[in-house]
Amino acid sequence: MNKELNAIEEELGQIVVNLRLEGLYDEPVSGYLLNAGSPAGDFLLESTPSEREFILHKLAPSLMVEDVYEGNHIILNLK
């Protein structure tokens, strides 16, 4: 479980970096489409909305869920 959480935290960290880099060139930042099949994507998509907020608060406090599509995709953005 600890390895899984580390992989999820690392993936969310990369998303934060990508969104911040995008913000250097594009205003406003369009968001990050996270698909099912990745550790963070599966973990967040299998969670309830309140669980997602808590997970992001603990693992990537600068991210927020913008939208969820059909249980297969989630859009994350910077707060």
PDB file of C-alpha atoms in Angstrom, residues 2-18 39-40 59-60 63:
ATOM      1  CA  ASN A   2       2.842   2.393   0.810  1.00  0.00           C
ATOM      2  CA  LYS A   3       4.411   1.860  -2.641  1.00  0.00           C
ATOM      3  CA  GLU A   4       1.048   2.557  -4.257  1.00  0.00           C
ATOM      4  CA  LEU A   5       0.620   5.796  -2.301  1.00  0.00           C
ATOM      5  CA  ASN A   6       4.141   6.876  -3.224  1.00  0.00           C
ATOM      6  CA  ALA A   7       3.404   6.235  -6.915  1.00  0.00           C
ATOM      7  CA  ILE A   8       0.149   8.212  -6.671  1.00  0.00           C
ATOM      8  CA  GLU A   9       1.856  11.090  -4.857  1.00  0.00           C
ATOM      9  CA  GLU A  10       4.643  11.144  -7.458  1.00  0.00           C
ATOM     10  CA  GLU A  11       2.145  11.177 -10.340  1.00  0.00           C
ATOM     11  CA  LEU A  12       0.145  14.009  -8.734  1.00  0.00           C
ATOM     12  CA  GLY A  13       3.387  15.935  -8.212  1.00  0.00           C
ATOM     13  CA  GLN A  14       4.178  15.610 -11.921  1.00  0.00           C
ATOM     14  CA  ILE A  15       0.709  16.910 -12.763  1.00  0.00           C
ATOM     15  CA  VAL A  16       1.308  19.975 -10.581  1.00  0.00           C
ATOM     16  CA  VAL A  17       4.620  20.621 -12.356  1.00  0.00           C
ATOM     17  CA  ASN A  18       3.007  20.209 -15.795  1.00  0.00           C
ATOM     18  CA  PRO A  39      -2.291   4.773 -10.369  1.00  0.00           C
ATOM     19  CA  ALA A  40      -3.617   8.246  -9.507  1.00  0.00           C
ATOM     20  CA  LEU A  59      -1.128  14.366  -1.356  1.00  0.00           C
ATOM     21  CA  ALA A  60      -1.316  17.414  -3.662  1.00  0.00           C
ATOM     22  CA  LEU A  63      -4.706  20.568  -7.060  1.00  0.00           C
TER      23      LEU A  63
END
